[in-house]
Every structure is written in C-alpha cells, then in structure tokens.
Phi, psi and omega in degrees: 000137180272186169301323153321304178306306187299323185282327164303305189295317172296340177251030185037054195299122153236158191272162182244012177137181175079009171273160185296152170306148166305121160302330187072005176233353182277160173261146176117181185274135175291150170312142194291127168085356168288148176305131179237164190283127188251150180285138188306321185274007174222100182287142195284150183301157177287156175297157184255115184306138170270103188250331172231158187277139185313320179256013181100178180279130180277154173298142174291114196288122176219011178215172193287321182300322184282317174318302182302314173308303174306296173331299176291329162300315160288337183287326186278343182302186169235160151093186171298158177234130179279125181234142170197148181237155163251148167246176174240066176305138175087350185233328188236160176280146186077183183241036183291156172273145187243345194202133177241135179230131183239137163204146195211159187287139175087346187248320195096199184260154182210139164242131183238137187264104181289343173298297173307316198243059193290350182248103176248040176274347172278326182286326189281334174282340184269350181241022175275132199093349169265159176277121179259137178257119176237161177244116188065055193301324185291342175282325187259334171314311201286319189287312186300318201285319176301350169256005192092014195229114181222119191286157154259337180218147185217160166219122184268103175285353176268329173275335165301330191268330167307300187296338177275340179092028173282118173329313191229118182237033169282154178303323174302313184289339180283308173312316187284318183290328176262311175274333185062043166244144172268124173277120167289134173232028186288345184264000198296325199241032169278167172286092179285008169283343187301144179216141343295158180280120179315143179308314185300316195295312171300326185291327176295337173287311176313302193287335180290329172265005180316316185238005182312307190294314175315306169325298188302324181288322174303310179290338175290308197297311186303312174299333180279343185293308195275009170079028189237001187288330167299317172310323188275316177302330175301312178297318198284324178299327187277335163294296189303319178281353181294141187282164169304147186288151191272147174309138185293130175293137168045068179292336175313337169308336178269035178278117176312121168103008177302335179315329181279332180287113184252319197268161183290338171305311166309302166328303184305317170316297180313314183309310195293307179310305189287331176282325173310295176316314181289331179287322193291317184305304180312309191302307180262013179050048167231192189265128187322312193293343182269343181272314180191141199285156164294334189287328188278331174282330178287309184316312187274340174281341170280336186263348179049054186302139195266350180191157185322316188285328168285343171288323180291339180277355177278143165321132170087007179218048175268208203288342176299330205262122182278161184314317156324304190273345176286321166311315179282309176319305187290327185279356169286320183294314195286332186291319186291312184307314185279354179291140174292151177324305183304334177276345180292146182285143172280156194304316192246161170267147170300133186268124165259125188094215187292170161296174173294138187291342173298342174245024171287314178314316179286318192284314191207081176311323181295303178299336159302319180278335169290315184298317184290326167293328174291302169315314179296318176292317174303314175299320176298311190296315191303311182294338177283330174266005166067054178199161184297154183303317199275359167276312178306300171223151177288138171310317186303322182286343169281325176303304184294303170318319189275340175285316178236066197286158179287158187237115356284161186282058185253170182298326169311300190304309205289305179309319176300312173300321184288311177312312185300334181297330189087021163298153176277172173298311179302338189282311191293332177290330186276313183276323189311318177297324184293317183292331192279324174293313182305315184302320182279353180289000000 
C-alpha cells in the first residue's frame, strides 16, 4: 500500500463525483475509489483538502552534490515515478522548465531547480525503463527533453481520463473525482522563474505529484474494467516514441486577430512586427506579449502608419511607450512598406492535404457528403465508447480519407489508409468498419 493509499484508508475515502458513467455492461470489479451508486439518503462525504505533502515540503535541489543524492535515491526507489514540471508561460521567452517535481515509492518527493541544475540527463538515465506518470504529458515533455529527461515508458493520467470517459480531466478534478482529495490550484499561473520560490508555491508544486501514482493506479483499474487498457498503452507508447515536433512554419501567422488582415502589404507588416518582437523577447528573455501585444501588431498592420506620430496614436502604442520603442516598431512597418510585391507573403499558407471543410461543398460535393456521413459515424461511435471524438480518431485523418477515399472503400482499405496516417491499431479496429460504411453510404 502506498503512502497516499494509507492516507485514503485512514480517511474512509470515497469519491465525490467526476467518474465516468457506468456503462452497465462492463464486467469486472469497479475501480478502487471510483464512485458507486449511493442511496438517495446517503450523500457522499465531502472531499478532503490536501494541505501538506506527507513528508513536508522537500528542499529545492540546486547543486551538483544534492542532485547526485536525488539521482541515487530515485534509482533505488520502486514502481512508477510521478513527474511534473513548472514553466513560466506568459512571463519568460520559450517553454523551458523552471522547476521539476518527482515522487517515487520508497523515495518520497523531490523538487529540482533546473536553472541551477540545467543538465538532468543523469536523472533521466537513472529512470530509463521506469514508467513515468505525467498529467497532460505532451505539455511537459518538450521542456523536460530540453534538460535531458526523456521517458521510455509513460502513463498520462489526463489522456487516461479522456479514454475512460471522465467529463473533467484537469488534475484537480481528477484527483477529487477519483481519489476524493482537493488540490489547491491557486499558483498554477505564477512566474516560476522567480527566485527564491516562495514556500506556498513549493508546497503547491510538491502536492502536484503527491497523488499522481495513486491516480494512475485507479485509472489503470478503470480502463481495465472498461476493456480500454490496451488502447491506453498504445496511446502512451505513441507519445513516448514520438519525435520532437518540427518547428512551426510561419509562426507569425498565428498572431491573434489575423483574420482581420486581408491585404498582402498588411501581412508583411504583421510579419515584420512579429519577427522584431520575437528577437527582442528572446534577447530579453520575456514573453513576447510583454514586449508588444498581438492586438497592437494587427492595429499597425491595418493602419499602415506613415510615421512615429501616427503610430503613437494607435491602440497599444500609447503614452507609456518611449520614443525609442516607437521608432523600432515604425522601422519594422517601414521595412514592410518597402518590400517588393514578390517579397510580400501570400494571403494563405500552402495547405498540405484537403482544403478547409467549409470549402468542400463547392469544390467536391460528393466529398462533402462523405465527410458529413463520416463525422456522424465517428460521433456515434465515440458516444458509444464514451470518449471524445478526437481521442477516438484524429479529425485530420477522417478528412483525408474522405477527400481521397481508398479504392475500394472497404474496411481493409480504410484500415490501411488510417494506419498510414498514424492511427493506432485500436483506433483502426474501432473506426475502419464504421468509416468504410459511411464512405459507401
């Protein structure tokens, strides 16, 4: 029995809600701690606030000697290791980790400062082959990879909750609904690059991994009860084995409010301002939004100000902005104005694959009909399996198969097409027959 399970037992733990609805047809025992049907006169007990880590707040590891001790301790622990990372999104440039939290049976918890200890590859190697338990793994894996921590096996509690049909899959909701504890979430959006980190923040960070392995165990049992455990393992393996994502092409096109910008010269202004802002933000190590807002970029692109005076009259370039700053933004506008037509960006990005679905009815009415039938089939199947449609099959895969269906559009051909598009075997098994039927309807 783990530490948290002992705590649960001592608290006469029962959940307070948030579990997936019972399908009524599953076999096997319900997950330990999962909600059971209670008589109307017997309300479920209130969730228990989790206020302190069991062993107290661990000291922050910030030197080589302390890190070596943590590496040895976690290598000697047993079972899965809970892993979490805190970033400073909205405050600093990029998505680097500013705190790493771990917990493992027989070891307890650890808090590591990756600014003071930027190379955690030794810890990653010590935990190679161990199952890492993360919540929303794809959010943390990039910043963990940047400090040398790459799992070979993982269990994603958020994704597990989606596959199991939980309506709310945030960590706090899952811990409360499955284990009956309330996590304090007041520090989720603070500036984790702050040094020293305040004690309340460290307490919050330590509590984030306190029950993660227990949540994993409960979700594993629930997935097994629903017959979805192998599906989850395939999803986790796909995340663990996925290569780092390619750099985004033309990231400036994701500027908020871009839908207002129509003309190529205006697009050129957005690009110049965005790239100037990005260079400044990277040099100063601050969030780009703190240098210049997206709204201000779009405002200047739409107005095409002739000089600094005209620029200063626009929203986002007010009295708080100094002359030197105004001049650097006006210079970016002027650079865009001086570009030749050939140098200006095109209105839309080159699209690989099918056009946007809204254009299908005009471009290919038969494909639009196939897509409509396929979406209906996938929706019904997702409802039957009690999971979000996007976790059942990637919407892009459905669009591609509908735009250029295999010939013949039978289950085997559709299965081969889905596999080529990256669908996991369990997804192919579930979706291919329904999708083939929709394509030939």
